[in-house]
Amino acid sequence: MLVAAAADRNKEPILGVLRQYISPTAPEVRALEVASGTGQHAAHFARALPNVRWLPSELDRRCLRSISEYIQKGSLVNMEQPRTLDASQSWKTWGLVPSSLQMVVCINMIHISEPSCTQGLFNGAGQVLQRGGVLLTYGPYSVNGILTPQSNIDFHQSLKNSNPDWGIWDTSQLQELATTCGLTLETMVDMPANNKCLIFRKI
């Protein structure tokens, strides 16, 4: 089981946002997490939201094994075994049928992956979400061309130094991408550590 300190810090604040979009009395909600990482987020959410069936996914083999360990150790019956998913590839490789999910969650992927992954995430969410479904993304973002504070500016530069295709996206860029995929940016929620949750709704 892999452990990421950042996941431990942000899993509860993100859960607080999820609770605003998932009624505890609703029938089973199907939610895909793209780029699940260690599995800490999905496991935490599955324990807290028993009426949600979580579909974790990853590309990294070590992470896939870690996610399975979290499922087994936590006896999480509402969390499926992780699927291998490459967000840069067509949604048709995801193993899901159109309009079959109420939610897609993606935490801390967009700024540390190539643009094709973000484009694939939005294209896929536009296909697999039901009308009215939600795509929730979490991470650092600039807003209308303004990136704050200085720590995020420095972080963005460090990402670019590591890989020129990485970096913090602007919310206007994501809104434009969302529009082409049948989604609209509904809400931005300020989060700890200068991050945000962005809520996109399937039109």
Coordinates of C-alpha atoms in Angstrom, one line a residue:
M1 CA 0.0 0.0 0.0
L2 CA 1.5 3.3 -1.1
V3 CA 1.0 6.4 1.0
A4 CA 1.0 10.0 -0.3
A5 CA 1.2 12.7 2.3
A6 CA -0.7 15.2 0.1
A7 CA -3.6 12.7 -0.3
D8 CA -3.9 12.3 3.5
R9 CA -4.0 16.1 3.8
N10 CA -6.6 16.8 1.1
K11 CA -8.9 13.8 1.2
E12 CA -11.2 15.2 3.9
P13 CA -11.6 18.7 2.3
I14 CA -12.3 17.1 -1.0
L15 CA -14.9 14.8 0.6
G16 CA -16.6 17.9 2.0
V17 CA -17.1 19.2 -1.6
L18 CA -18.3 15.8 -2.8
R19 CA -20.9 15.7 -0.1
Q20 CA -22.5 18.8 -1.6
Y21 CA -23.1 16.9 -4.8
I22 CA -24.0 13.4 -3.5
S23 CA -27.2 13.0 -1.5
P24 CA -26.8 10.3 1.2
T25 CA -30.3 9.1 0.5
A26 CA -29.8 8.8 -3.3
P27 CA -29.8 5.3 -4.8
E28 CA -26.5 4.0 -6.0
V29 CA -24.3 6.6 -7.6
R30 CA -21.6 5.5 -10.0
A31 CA -18.4 7.5 -9.9
L32 CA -15.2 7.0 -11.9
E33 CA -11.9 8.4 -10.5
V34 CA -9.4 9.0 -13.2
A35 CA -5.7 8.8 -12.1
S36 CA -6.5 7.4 -8.7
G37 CA -2.8 7.3 -7.6
T38 CA -2.2 5.4 -4.4
G39 CA -5.9 4.7 -3.9
Q40 CA -6.2 6.7 -0.7
H41 CA -8.8 9.1 -2.0
A42 CA -11.1 6.5 -3.4
A43 CA -10.8 4.3 -0.3
H44 CA -11.6 7.3 1.9
F45 CA -14.5 8.4 -0.2
A46 CA -15.9 4.8 -0.4
R47 CA -15.9 4.5 3.4
A48 CA -17.6 7.9 3.8
L49 CA -20.2 7.5 1.0
P50 CA -21.5 4.0 1.1
N51 CA -24.2 4.7 -1.6
V52 CA -21.5 5.5 -4.1
R53 CA -19.9 2.8 -6.2
W54 CA -16.4 3.9 -6.9
L55 CA -14.5 2.9 -10.0
P56 CA -10.8 3.7 -9.5
S57 CA -8.4 3.8 -12.4
E58 CA -4.7 4.2 -13.0
L59 CA -2.0 3.5 -15.6
D60 CA 0.9 3.0 -13.2
R61 CA 1.2 -0.7 -12.2
R62 CA 2.5 0.0 -8.7
C63 CA -0.5 2.3 -8.1
L64 CA -2.9 -0.4 -9.5
R65 CA -1.6 -2.8 -6.9
S66 CA -1.8 -0.3 -4.1
I67 CA -5.4 0.5 -4.9
S68 CA -6.2 -3.2 -4.7
E69 CA -4.5 -3.4 -1.4
Y70 CA -6.7 -0.5 0.0
I71 CA -9.8 -2.3 -1.2
Q72 CA -8.8 -5.6 0.4
K73 CA -7.6 -4.1 3.7
G74 CA -10.7 -1.9 4.0
S75 CA -13.2 -4.6 2.9
L76 CA -14.6 -1.9 0.6
V77 CA -17.6 -3.6 -1.1
N78 CA -18.6 -0.4 -2.9
M79 CA -15.2 0.0 -4.6
E80 CA -14.4 -1.9 -7.7
Q81 CA -11.0 -3.3 -8.6
P82 CA -9.0 -0.7 -10.4
R83 CA -9.1 -0.5 -14.2
T84 CA -6.2 0.3 -16.3
L85 CA -7.0 3.7 -17.9
D86 CA -4.9 6.0 -20.0
A87 CA -6.6 9.4 -20.1
S88 CA -4.8 10.4 -23.3
Q89 CA -6.5 7.6 -25.2
S90 CA -10.1 7.5 -26.5
W91 CA -12.9 7.1 -23.9
K92 CA -13.8 4.0 -25.8
T93 CA -10.9 2.3 -24.1
W94 CA -12.3 3.1 -20.7
G95 CA -14.6 0.1 -20.6
L96 CA -17.7 2.2 -20.0
V97 CA -20.8 2.8 -22.0
P98 CA -22.1 6.3 -22.7
S99 CA -24.2 8.1 -20.1
S100 CA -23.5 5.4 -17.4
L101 CA -22.0 7.6 -14.6
Q102 CA -23.2 10.3 -12.3
M103 CA -19.8 11.6 -11.5
V104 CA -16.1 11.7 -12.7
V105 CA -13.4 12.7 -10.2
C106 CA -9.8 13.7 -11.1
I107 CA -7.4 14.9 -8.4
N108 CA -4.0 16.4 -9.0
M109 CA -3.6 15.0 -12.6
I110 CA -4.1 18.0 -14.9
H111 CA -1.0 20.0 -14.0
I112 CA 1.4 16.9 -14.1
S113 CA 0.4 15.3 -17.3
E114 CA 0.5 16.2 -21.0
P115 CA -2.4 18.2 -22.5
S116 CA -3.7 15.1 -24.3
C117 CA -4.5 13.6 -20.9
T118 CA -6.6 16.7 -19.9
Q119 CA -8.3 16.7 -23.3
G120 CA -9.0 13.0 -23.0
L121 CA -10.4 13.5 -19.5
F122 CA -12.9 16.1 -20.6
N123 CA -13.8 14.2 -23.8
G124 CA -14.4 11.1 -21.9
A125 CA -16.4 12.8 -19.1
G126 CA -18.6 14.3 -21.8
Q127 CA -19.4 10.8 -23.1
V128 CA -19.7 8.7 -19.9
L129 CA -21.6 11.2 -17.7
Q130 CA -25.3 11.3 -17.7
R131 CA -27.0 14.6 -18.4
G132 CA -26.7 16.6 -15.2
G133 CA -23.7 14.6 -14.1
V134 CA -20.6 16.2 -12.5
L135 CA -16.9 16.2 -13.4
L136 CA -14.9 17.3 -10.3
T137 CA -11.3 18.3 -10.8
Y138 CA -8.9 19.3 -8.0
G139 CA -5.5 21.0 -8.1
P140 CA -3.9 24.4 -8.6
Y141 CA -5.3 26.7 -11.3
S142 CA -4.9 30.2 -12.5
V143 CA -8.1 32.2 -12.9
N144 CA -8.6 34.4 -16.0
G145 CA -4.8 34.6 -16.5
I146 CA -3.9 35.4 -12.9
L147 CA -1.9 32.8 -10.9
T148 CA -1.5 33.4 -7.2
P149 CA 0.2 33.2 -4.8
Q150 CA 3.9 33.2 -5.5
S151 CA 4.3 29.6 -4.4
N152 CA 2.0 28.5 -7.2
I153 CA 3.9 30.7 -9.7
D154 CA 7.1 29.0 -8.5
F155 CA 5.5 25.6 -8.7
H156 CA 4.3 26.2 -12.3
Q157 CA 7.8 27.1 -13.3
S158 CA 9.3 24.0 -11.6
L159 CA 6.8 21.9 -13.5
K160 CA 7.8 23.5 -16.8
N161 CA 11.4 22.9 -16.0
S162 CA 10.7 19.2 -15.4
N163 CA 8.5 18.8 -18.5
P164 CA 7.6 21.6 -20.9
D165 CA 4.2 19.9 -21.5
W166 CA 3.3 20.1 -17.8
G167 CA 2.0 23.2 -15.9
I168 CA -0.9 24.8 -14.2
W169 CA -3.9 25.4 -16.5
D170 CA -6.1 28.5 -16.5
T171 CA -9.8 28.1 -15.7
S172 CA -10.7 29.8 -18.9
Q173 CA -8.8 27.2 -20.9
L174 CA -10.6 24.4 -19.1
Q175 CA -14.0 26.1 -19.6
E176 CA -13.3 26.4 -23.3
L177 CA -12.4 22.7 -23.5
A178 CA -15.4 21.8 -21.4
T179 CA -17.7 23.6 -23.7
T180 CA -16.5 21.5 -26.7
C181 CA -17.3 18.4 -24.7
G182 CA -20.8 19.3 -23.6
L183 CA -19.8 20.4 -20.1
T184 CA -20.0 23.8 -18.4
L185 CA -17.9 25.2 -15.5
E186 CA -20.5 25.6 -12.7
T187 CA -18.5 26.3 -9.5
M188 CA -15.0 27.0 -8.3
V189 CA -14.4 26.1 -4.6
D190 CA -11.3 27.5 -2.9
M191 CA -9.4 24.7 -1.1
P192 CA -6.5 24.5 1.4
A193 CA -2.9 24.9 0.1
N194 CA -4.0 27.3 -2.7
N195 CA -5.8 24.7 -4.6
K196 CA -9.4 24.6 -6.0
C197 CA -12.1 22.2 -6.8
L198 CA -13.7 22.9 -10.2
I199 CA -17.2 21.6 -10.8
F200 CA -18.2 21.0 -14.4
R201 CA -21.8 19.9 -15.2
K202 CA -22.9 17.8 -18.2
I203 CA -25.4 19.8 -20.1

